[in-house]
Structures are given as C-alpha cells and as structure tokens.
Short mmCIF file of C-alpha atoms in Angstrom, two decimals:
data_model
loop_
_atom_site.label_atom_id
_atom_site.label_comp_id
_atom_site.label_asym_id
_atom_site.label_seq_id
_atom_site.Cartn_x
_atom_site.Cartn_y
_atom_site.Cartn_z
CA MET A 160 -6.46 -111.92 -122.30
CA LYS A 161 -6.05 -111.38 -125.99
CA ILE A 162 -2.92 -111.54 -128.17
CA THR A 163 -2.63 -107.93 -129.22
CA GLN A 164 0.73 -107.97 -131.00
CA ARG A 165 2.49 -110.32 -133.44
CA ALA A 166 5.31 -112.38 -132.07
CA LEU A 167 7.58 -115.08 -133.49
CA ALA A 168 9.87 -117.59 -131.82
CA GLY A 169 11.89 -120.70 -132.87
CA THR A 170 13.23 -121.89 -136.22
CA VAL A 171 12.38 -124.36 -138.93
CA GLU A 172 15.49 -126.39 -138.19
CA SER A 173 15.17 -130.13 -137.48
CA SER A 174 13.92 -130.88 -133.90
CA ASP A 175 12.74 -127.27 -133.53
CA CYS A 176 9.45 -125.55 -134.05
CA MET A 177 8.43 -122.08 -135.12
CA VAL A 178 5.62 -120.38 -133.25
CA MET A 179 3.82 -117.37 -134.58
CA LEU A 180 1.26 -115.44 -132.56
CA LEU A 181 -1.24 -113.09 -134.27
CA PRO A 182 -4.06 -110.94 -132.90
CA ALA A 183 -7.56 -112.45 -133.39
CA GLU A 184 -10.98 -112.22 -131.74
CA GLU A 185 -11.17 -115.95 -130.99
CA LEU A 186 -8.65 -118.51 -129.91
CA SER A 187 -7.48 -120.80 -132.64
CA ILE A 188 -4.45 -123.06 -133.18
CA GLU A 189 -3.04 -124.12 -136.58
CA ILE A 190 -0.53 -126.95 -136.54
CA ASP A 191 1.76 -127.91 -139.43
CA SER A 192 3.94 -130.81 -138.34
CA ILE A 193 5.95 -133.60 -139.94
CA VAL A 194 4.39 -135.82 -137.23
CA LYS A 195 0.90 -134.30 -137.19
CA GLN A 196 -0.86 -137.58 -137.92
CA GLN A 197 0.57 -139.29 -134.83
CA TYR A 198 1.19 -136.39 -132.48
CA GLY A 199 -0.97 -133.48 -133.65
CA HIS A 200 -3.32 -133.84 -130.66
CA VAL A 201 -0.40 -133.97 -128.21
CA ILE A 202 1.12 -130.77 -129.73
CA GLU A 203 -2.31 -129.07 -129.54
CA LYS A 204 -2.66 -130.01 -125.85
CA LEU A 205 0.80 -128.71 -125.09
CA VAL A 206 -0.02 -125.40 -126.80
CA ARG A 207 -3.38 -125.09 -125.05
CA ASP A 208 -1.82 -125.76 -121.63
CA MET A 209 0.80 -123.03 -122.23
CA LEU A 210 -1.83 -120.57 -123.39
CA LYS A 211 -3.91 -121.34 -120.21
CA LYS A 212 -0.81 -120.84 -118.07
CA PHE A 213 -0.37 -117.37 -119.63
CA ASP A 214 -4.12 -116.68 -119.40
CA VAL A 215 -4.45 -116.23 -123.22
CA THR A 216 -8.10 -116.51 -124.35
CA ALA A 217 -7.98 -115.05 -127.81
CA GLY A 218 -5.44 -115.01 -130.68
CA LEU A 219 -4.21 -117.08 -133.57
CA VAL A 220 -1.34 -119.47 -132.83
CA LYS A 221 0.52 -120.96 -135.74
CA ILE A 222 2.88 -123.87 -135.17
CA GLN A 223 5.34 -125.07 -137.70
CA ASP A 224 6.87 -128.17 -136.10
CA GLN A 225 9.91 -130.08 -137.30
CA GLY A 226 9.70 -133.02 -134.86
CA ALA A 227 10.45 -130.98 -131.71
CA LEU A 228 10.26 -132.58 -128.26
CA ASP A 229 7.61 -131.38 -125.86
CA CYS A 230 10.08 -129.26 -123.84
CA VAL A 231 11.20 -127.53 -127.08
CA ILE A 232 7.62 -126.80 -128.11
CA GLU A 233 6.86 -125.45 -124.66
CA ALA A 234 9.99 -123.28 -124.77
CA ARG A 235 9.14 -121.79 -128.15
CA VAL A 236 5.46 -121.08 -127.24
CA GLU A 237 6.63 -119.41 -123.93
CA THR A 238 9.23 -117.31 -125.77
CA ALA A 239 6.65 -116.12 -128.30
CA LEU A 240 4.17 -115.34 -125.53
CA ARG A 241 6.67 -113.34 -123.59
CA ARG A 242 7.73 -111.51 -126.77
CA ALA A 243 4.02 -110.65 -127.21
CA GLY A 244 4.14 -109.09 -123.76
CA LYS A 245 2.52 -111.83 -121.80
CA GLU A 246 3.57 -113.18 -118.37
CA ALA A 247 2.72 -116.49 -116.80
CA LYS A 248 0.08 -116.43 -114.12
CA ALA A 249 1.54 -116.55 -110.62
CA MET B 856 36.37 -136.03 -113.96
CA ARG B 857 36.24 -133.55 -116.82
CA ARG B 858 38.68 -134.63 -119.56
CA SER B 859 36.52 -132.92 -122.15
CA MET B 860 33.95 -130.11 -121.90
CA LEU B 861 31.93 -129.76 -125.09
CA PHE B 862 30.39 -126.37 -126.00
CA LEU B 863 26.81 -126.67 -127.36
CA PRO B 864 24.89 -123.62 -128.63
CA GLY B 865 22.02 -122.83 -126.25
CA ASN B 866 19.43 -122.14 -128.88
CA THR B 867 19.86 -125.28 -131.01
CA PRO B 868 17.41 -128.03 -129.86
CA ASN B 869 18.68 -130.81 -132.16
CA ILE B 870 22.21 -130.51 -130.63
CA ILE B 871 21.13 -130.04 -126.98
CA MET B 872 18.77 -132.93 -127.10
CA ASN B 873 21.67 -135.25 -128.13
CA ALA B 874 24.09 -133.89 -125.51
CA ASP B 875 24.36 -137.13 -123.58
CA VAL B 876 25.50 -139.20 -126.52
CA LEU B 877 28.38 -137.07 -127.72
CA GLY B 878 30.98 -138.69 -125.41
CA ALA B 879 32.11 -135.56 -123.48
CA ASP B 880 32.47 -135.75 -119.67
CA SER B 881 30.77 -132.33 -119.42
CA VAL B 882 28.62 -130.31 -121.78
CA ILE B 883 28.58 -126.48 -121.74
CA LEU B 884 25.14 -125.14 -122.74
CA ASP B 885 26.14 -121.81 -124.13
CA LEU B 886 24.01 -118.70 -123.56
CA GLU B 887 26.87 -116.33 -124.55
CA ASP B 888 28.79 -116.19 -127.83
CA ALA B 889 26.87 -119.01 -129.57
CA VAL B 890 23.59 -117.15 -129.21
CA ALA B 891 22.63 -114.12 -131.40
CA PRO B 892 21.83 -111.01 -129.29
CA ASN B 893 18.14 -111.09 -130.34
CA GLN B 894 17.74 -114.73 -129.31
CA LYS B 895 19.10 -114.56 -125.73
CA ASP B 896 15.53 -114.87 -124.30
CA ALA B 897 14.73 -117.90 -126.45
CA ALA B 898 18.00 -119.63 -125.55
CA ARG B 899 17.60 -119.26 -121.80
CA ILE B 900 14.07 -120.64 -121.87
CA LEU B 901 15.16 -123.54 -124.06
CA VAL B 902 18.12 -124.38 -121.82
CA ARG B 903 15.95 -124.05 -118.74
CA ASN B 904 13.43 -126.56 -120.24
CA ALA B 905 16.25 -128.92 -121.21
CA LEU B 906 17.47 -128.84 -117.57
CA LYS B 907 13.90 -129.49 -116.38
CA THR B 908 13.25 -132.52 -118.57
CA MET B 909 16.54 -134.20 -119.57
CA ASP B 910 18.69 -136.35 -117.32
CA PHE B 911 21.88 -136.04 -119.54
CA ALA B 912 22.84 -139.62 -118.57
CA GLY B 913 25.59 -138.82 -116.10
CA CYS B 914 27.11 -136.07 -118.23
CA GLU B 915 27.88 -132.98 -116.18
CA VAL B 916 25.95 -129.89 -117.25
CA ILE B 917 27.63 -126.53 -117.23
CA VAL B 918 25.75 -123.38 -118.37
CA ARG B 919 27.83 -120.52 -119.74
CA ILE B 920 26.09 -117.22 -118.90
CA ASN B 921 26.46 -113.78 -120.41
CA PRO B 922 29.14 -111.35 -118.99
CA LEU B 923 28.52 -108.89 -116.14
CA SER B 924 28.68 -106.03 -118.69
CA SER B 925 25.86 -107.53 -120.77
CA GLY B 926 22.71 -106.84 -118.78
CA GLU B 927 21.72 -110.44 -119.48
CA TRP B 928 23.56 -112.40 -116.77
CA GLU B 929 20.99 -111.88 -113.93
CA ALA B 930 18.12 -113.00 -116.20
CA ASP B 931 20.22 -116.03 -117.16
CA LEU B 932 20.74 -117.00 -113.52
CA GLU B 933 17.07 -116.37 -112.56
CA GLU B 934 15.97 -118.81 -115.26
CA ILE B 935 18.60 -121.48 -114.87
CA ILE B 936 19.60 -121.77 -111.22
CA PRO B 937 16.23 -123.20 -109.95
CA TRP B 938 16.70 -126.19 -112.26
CA GLY B 939 20.04 -127.22 -110.72
CA PRO B 940 22.79 -127.09 -113.34
CA ASP B 941 25.98 -128.63 -111.96
CA VAL B 942 28.12 -125.65 -112.69
CA ILE B 943 27.66 -122.02 -113.89
CA MET B 944 30.43 -120.63 -116.13
CA PRO B 945 30.55 -116.85 -115.83
CA THR B 946 32.41 -115.12 -118.64
CA LYS B 947 35.09 -112.40 -118.89
CA ILE B 948 35.89 -112.64 -115.17
CA GLY B 949 38.56 -110.07 -114.36
CA SER B 950 38.60 -110.00 -110.54
CA SER B 951 37.53 -111.73 -107.34
CA GLN B 952 34.83 -109.08 -106.98
CA ASP B 953 33.29 -110.24 -110.26
CA VAL B 954 33.01 -113.77 -108.85
CA GLN B 955 31.57 -112.56 -105.55
CA THR B 956 28.92 -110.43 -107.33
CA ILE B 957 27.74 -113.49 -109.26
CA SER B 958 27.92 -115.77 -106.18
CA ALA B 959 25.77 -113.38 -104.14
CA CYS B 960 23.15 -113.28 -106.90
CA ILE B 961 23.12 -117.14 -107.05
CA SER B 962 22.76 -117.29 -103.23
CA ARG B 963 19.69 -115.03 -103.42
CA ILE B 964 18.12 -117.23 -106.09
CA GLU B 965 18.94 -120.50 -104.23
CA GLU B 966 17.43 -119.04 -101.04
CA LYS B 967 14.28 -117.90 -102.86
CA HIS B 968 13.75 -121.36 -104.29
CA HIS B 969 14.59 -123.19 -100.96
CA MET B 970 17.72 -124.74 -102.45
CA GLU B 971 20.84 -125.43 -100.48
CA VAL B 972 22.84 -122.22 -100.54
CA GLY B 973 26.24 -122.81 -102.14
CA HIS B 974 24.97 -125.88 -104.01
CA THR B 975 25.67 -124.37 -107.46
CA LYS B 976 29.36 -124.37 -108.41
CA LEU B 977 31.23 -121.79 -110.48
CA MET B 978 33.91 -122.19 -113.18
CA PRO B 979 35.02 -118.64 -114.05
CA LEU B 980 36.21 -118.12 -117.63
CA ILE B 981 39.36 -116.11 -117.68
CA GLU B 982 39.78 -114.47 -121.03
CA THR B 983 41.34 -111.05 -120.40
CA ALA B 984 44.80 -109.88 -119.45
CA ARG B 985 43.34 -108.56 -116.20
CA GLY B 986 41.76 -111.95 -115.51
CA VAL B 987 45.03 -113.74 -116.06
CA GLU B 988 46.93 -111.45 -113.70
CA ASN B 989 44.20 -111.86 -111.07
CA SER B 990 43.74 -115.59 -111.68
CA PHE B 991 44.82 -116.80 -108.14
CA HIS B 992 42.48 -114.27 -106.47
CA ILE B 993 39.62 -115.42 -108.83
CA ALA B 994 40.41 -119.12 -107.96
CA GLU B 995 40.20 -118.26 -104.25
CA ALA B 996 37.33 -115.74 -104.49
CA ASP B 997 34.50 -117.90 -103.27
CA PRO B 998 33.83 -121.49 -102.03
CA ARG B 999 31.64 -122.06 -105.12
CA VAL B 1000 34.67 -121.89 -107.43
CA CYS B 1001 35.43 -125.49 -108.40
CA ALA B 1002 37.76 -124.77 -111.34
CA ILE B 1003 38.93 -121.98 -113.62
CA PHE B 1004 38.98 -122.10 -117.44
CA ILE B 1005 41.17 -120.08 -119.80
CA GLY B 1006 39.70 -118.80 -123.11
CA CYS B 1007 42.47 -117.73 -125.45
CA GLU B 1008 40.50 -116.35 -128.36
CA ASP B 1009 39.25 -113.27 -126.46
CA LEU B 1010 42.51 -113.18 -124.49
CA THR B 1011 44.70 -112.74 -127.57
CA ALA B 1012 42.42 -109.95 -128.76
CA ASP B 1013 42.88 -108.30 -125.38
CA LEU B 1014 46.65 -108.90 -125.54
CA CYS B 1015 46.68 -107.24 -128.98
CA CYS B 1016 48.37 -110.20 -130.54
CA GLU B 1017 47.54 -112.78 -133.17
CA ARG B 1018 46.20 -116.19 -132.09
CA THR B 1019 48.38 -118.90 -133.62
CA LYS B 1020 48.16 -122.73 -133.66
CA GLU B 1021 51.53 -122.94 -131.93
CA GLY B 1022 50.20 -120.75 -129.11
CA HIS B 1023 53.53 -119.14 -128.04
CA GLU B 1024 51.55 -115.90 -127.38
CA VAL B 1025 49.43 -117.63 -124.67
CA PHE B 1026 52.15 -119.79 -123.07
CA TYR B 1027 52.61 -117.39 -120.09
CA ALA B 1028 48.82 -117.07 -119.58
CA ARG B 1029 48.23 -120.77 -119.67
CA SER B 1030 51.08 -121.45 -117.19
CA ARG B 1031 49.92 -118.64 -114.95
CA VAL B 1032 46.32 -119.96 -114.64
CA VAL B 1033 47.54 -123.53 -114.02
CA CYS B 1034 49.76 -122.34 -111.23
CA ALA B 1035 46.96 -120.15 -109.81
CA ALA B 1036 44.44 -122.97 -109.82
CA ARG B 1037 46.82 -125.55 -108.34
CA ALA B 1038 47.85 -123.07 -105.66
CA ALA B 1039 44.15 -122.71 -104.78
CA GLY B 1040 43.63 -126.49 -104.88
CA ILE B 1041 41.14 -126.52 -107.74
CA ASP B 1042 41.05 -127.90 -111.32
CA VAL B 1043 41.89 -125.92 -114.37
CA TYR B 1044 40.78 -126.28 -118.01
CA ASP B 1045 42.36 -125.37 -121.31
CA THR B 1046 41.03 -123.25 -124.16
CA PRO B 1047 39.55 -125.04 -127.18
CA PHE B 1048 41.58 -125.78 -130.30
CA THR B 1049 39.64 -124.00 -133.01
CA ASP B 1050 40.59 -125.78 -136.20
CA ILE B 1051 38.06 -128.64 -136.20
CA ASN B 1052 39.63 -130.25 -139.24
CA ASP B 1053 43.13 -130.62 -137.77
CA ASP B 1054 42.95 -133.68 -135.53
CA GLU B 1055 46.77 -134.00 -135.34
CA GLY B 1056 47.05 -130.37 -134.25
CA LEU B 1057 44.33 -130.92 -131.64
CA ARG B 1058 46.13 -133.96 -130.28
CA LYS B 1059 49.45 -132.06 -130.03
CA ASP B 1060 47.81 -129.01 -128.40
CA SER B 1061 46.01 -131.27 -125.87
CA GLU B 1062 49.22 -133.13 -125.04
CA PHE B 1063 50.94 -129.76 -124.52
CA ALA B 1064 48.12 -128.57 -122.22
CA LYS B 1065 48.23 -131.87 -120.22
CA GLY B 1066 51.96 -131.40 -119.89
CA LEU B 1067 51.46 -127.90 -118.41
CA GLY B 1068 49.15 -129.29 -115.83
CA PHE B 1069 45.66 -128.71 -117.16
CA SER B 1070 42.93 -131.13 -115.97
CA GLY B 1071 41.17 -131.19 -119.34
CA LYS B 1072 40.25 -129.20 -122.36
CA ALA B 1073 37.21 -127.59 -123.94
CA CYS B 1074 35.95 -128.78 -127.30
CA ILE B 1075 33.93 -126.77 -129.85
CA ASN B 1076 32.86 -129.75 -131.95
CA PRO B 1077 31.78 -133.30 -131.04
CA ARG B 1078 34.47 -134.56 -133.47
CA GLN B 1079 37.15 -133.27 -131.02
CA VAL B 1080 35.89 -135.21 -127.97
CA ASP B 1081 37.50 -138.61 -128.61
CA THR B 1082 40.95 -137.10 -129.12
CA VAL B 1083 40.76 -134.91 -126.00
CA ASN B 1084 39.34 -137.74 -123.89
CA ALA B 1085 42.20 -140.02 -125.09
CA VAL B 1086 44.93 -137.52 -124.29
CA PHE B 1087 43.58 -136.72 -120.83
CA SER B 1088 42.98 -140.39 -119.91
CA PRO B 1089 45.73 -142.30 -118.20
CA SER B 1090 47.59 -144.67 -120.53
CA GLU B 1091 47.68 -148.42 -120.05
CA GLU B 1092 51.37 -148.11 -119.03
CA ALA B 1093 50.52 -145.45 -116.48
CA ILE B 1094 47.75 -147.62 -114.98
CA THR B 1095 49.98 -150.66 -114.84
CA TYR B 1096 52.81 -148.58 -113.20
CA ALA B 1097 50.31 -147.10 -110.65
CA LYS B 1098 49.10 -150.64 -109.72
CA ARG B 1099 52.73 -151.78 -109.26
CA VAL B 1100 53.40 -148.75 -107.01
CA PHE B 1101 50.69 -149.92 -104.62
CA GLN B 1102 51.80 -153.56 -104.85
CA VAL B 1103 55.37 -152.59 -103.88
CA ILE B 1104 54.09 -150.46 -100.99
CA GLU B 1105 52.01 -153.44 -99.67
CA GLU B 1106 55.02 -155.77 -100.03
CA GLY B 1107 57.16 -153.24 -98.15
CA LYS B 1108 54.63 -152.98 -95.32
CA ARG B 1109 54.54 -156.80 -95.00
CA MET B 1110 58.27 -156.97 -94.83
CA GLY B 1111 58.47 -154.09 -92.32
CA ARG B 1112 60.34 -151.79 -94.67
CA GLY B 1113 60.06 -148.02 -94.14
CA ALA B 1114 61.08 -147.08 -97.70
CA VAL B 1115 60.46 -149.00 -100.92
CA ALA B 1116 61.75 -148.70 -104.49
CA LEU B 1117 60.30 -149.63 -107.91
CA ASP B 1118 62.50 -150.16 -110.98
CA GLY B 1119 65.39 -148.70 -109.03
CA LYS B 1120 63.49 -145.51 -108.11
CA MET B 1121 62.47 -144.59 -104.57
CA ILE B 1122 58.70 -144.42 -104.13
CA ASP B 1123 57.98 -141.13 -102.40
CA LYS B 1124 54.83 -139.20 -101.64
CA PRO B 1125 54.49 -137.38 -105.07
CA ILE B 1126 54.75 -140.75 -106.85
CA VAL B 1127 52.12 -142.31 -104.60
CA ASP B 1128 49.78 -139.25 -105.07
CA ARG B 1129 50.16 -139.46 -108.81
CA ALA B 1130 49.53 -143.23 -108.87
CA ARG B 1131 46.40 -142.74 -106.73
CA ARG B 1132 45.06 -140.07 -109.14
CA VAL B 1133 45.75 -142.36 -112.14
CA LEU B 1134 43.87 -145.30 -110.56
CA GLU B 1135 40.91 -143.08 -109.46
CA MET B 1136 40.64 -141.70 -112.98
CA ALA B 1137 40.88 -145.14 -114.56
CA GLU B 1138 38.06 -146.28 -112.26
CA LEU B 1139 35.88 -143.30 -113.20
CA ILE B 1140 36.48 -143.97 -116.93
CA GLN B 1141 35.53 -147.61 -116.46
CA LYS B 1142 32.35 -146.62 -114.69
CA LYS B 1143 31.51 -144.24 -117.52
CA VAL B 1144 32.08 -146.91 -120.14
CA THR B 1145 29.85 -149.35 -118.17
CA VAL B 1146 27.03 -146.81 -117.91
CA HIS B 1147 27.05 -146.17 -121.68
CA GLU B 1148 27.16 -149.87 -122.52
#
C-alpha cells in the first residue's frame, strides 16, 4: 500500500523524534539523527519493520531523531501511519 | 505504599523514560489534562509502548484516562489495558455508575486479551461537587476500586469559589472523601499543591492532609516528591514508639498480663493497629531504599 496523504507525529524535543510521511512512488527513508553514525542502521530497521507491519510499500518517510529510544521511535512512526489512515495488519 | 504519586505528561518521552528515578512511589502517566486535544492519539501510543518496554523499577504505574464525556476514554483503555498498568485513574467521576461503566469496559478488554478479569485496579478521581457528595458510593462501587483521589482545582471551579493556598474552601470536601474512603476500607489521596516554588507551603499542606487521614499526596513536579515522601513517612520517633509497643506486649504475654501500659498509657487495639501500620510502612520504605541502592 502507498502513503497517499501527508502525516506528521512527534516533536523535536530531546529524547523524541519527529516523523513525516509523504506520498511517493517508491519507498524511501531519510534519517536525520544526532546518533546517526552509531545507530542510523538500527533506526532504519525499526522504521522498515513498522512499515512492513502496516503493509506500506511506497512513500517517503522522514525521521528527525533527537536520541529517542526504540519504543519512542516506534510510537511516533505508528502515530504518523495511523494519521495517514493506515492500520496494522491483523 | 503510595506516599507520593507523581503526574507525568503522557506525550513527553524524555520525562516518561526517567519515571523510575524521580523518587515517587507511583507515577501517573497522564493522558488527560497534560495532553493537547490534537495529541491524544500520540500520547496513548507512546504510553502503551512505555508500558510494553519499561519495567519502572518497582515504581507503581497509574494511567490517567480521559473523562467519560470526552469520547477518548474507551480508546485509552483499549490501548493501555492489554499492557497491564497497575491502576487506571478515571477522571471526573461523579457516581458509582460512572465507575461501573468503566469497570465493565475494562472487563471486556481483559477477557478479550485472556487476562485475569478484575486484575486492573481503579482509582477514581473525584473533582466535582457531585463526586464529593457521592464519594462513599464511588468508593464502594466496584471491587476494582483500590483508592479514591480528590482533585481540588476542577472541584473549586465546580464549587464556584477561588482556590487558595490555605484551602479553607476544600476543607469539607477533603474531610468527606477521607471519611468515605475509610468507611469503604480503601486508601485516599490528596490533591496536588500547585505552587512548585513554595516548598514550605507544600510541607504544611502535606502535613495538614496527613492529619486529616490521607494516605499520600499527588505531585505535579519531581521537586515536590522528597517533601511529600518525608511527610508521609513515619518519623524515627514513631518507629521507635511502635517497636516499644510490641516489646511491651511481648513482655506482658510472658508475665501473663491481660492488659499492658507504655509510658503510663494503656495499650489498646487502635494503638497496636497504628504501631503495626508504622512498622509495615517503615519496612516497605527500607526495601525501596535497598532496591534503589
């Protein structure tokens, strides 16, 4: 399924992350993080797993991370996906 | 043991993730007033994930949900209950029916997720004149109710009076809910003191609440926790006296005496009960200190 509407979740406060979803023909993930060098690949895997859970195959996902824990990143991605009208696969 | 219950805004990761090091006996993850109306969805997902992944290091976790009138409370429960919060705090509870409506919804969710039905406890927040007048019925409304909690900010608005530091305007309401809770055999918690820069005022207000019979007090800032914990902890003198009570009872038993006295005062059942509570609480505090060391 494609992202067909813009959605935003989270903040740029410390320990939080802001997630922006935008319509696009292909799936791509952009990560801007204060810990990208060490944890960029971990963040990308978390995001890809969430997108898979919600059956998202196309769209642009922008992550602005301020050192959020995994459970926070997952929460913000899920909130953005739900705001974009997506539901997790049963 | 809940000497202090610290409110933490439900949509603020950097505060929630440090919940276990703030010193409070309980934390209240707030989905209600501390969350903007357009962020309710984000907060409940964040709080759910925190419950899923954090162990809170022995700190009790209470989740404050949105009121029955909000259209949000069922979604709050659907998201939160499966992850086993210790207590749910429903807001603006005005009657026993309000409690029963929420309890029935929790039972449905517990059943759906194969949880023990009745596992999740409730601490209704009483913050309306109607709630105060119905407080005994609220306290006895459902076996899930483990305590009641008075919130005096909304209450004074409902009473059409000004909220003051002295609190004369809520004296009746505070006394009424203490009496209601004790009659129902449950705990009762006091409203927060809202001036976070007035530590002396906080101490006096906490001592007054303890004197009325409250079990503990809510805090709205981590800076308030130490003062509230100190006031609601038994003093060294009280612990020493409680130990002496049990020593005297033991001595009396050995000597075959039916009645015993300490410092010229007869030791009767209320004194023994109070001494037992003091020692139980001292033991719990000691355990908590040991865990955090």
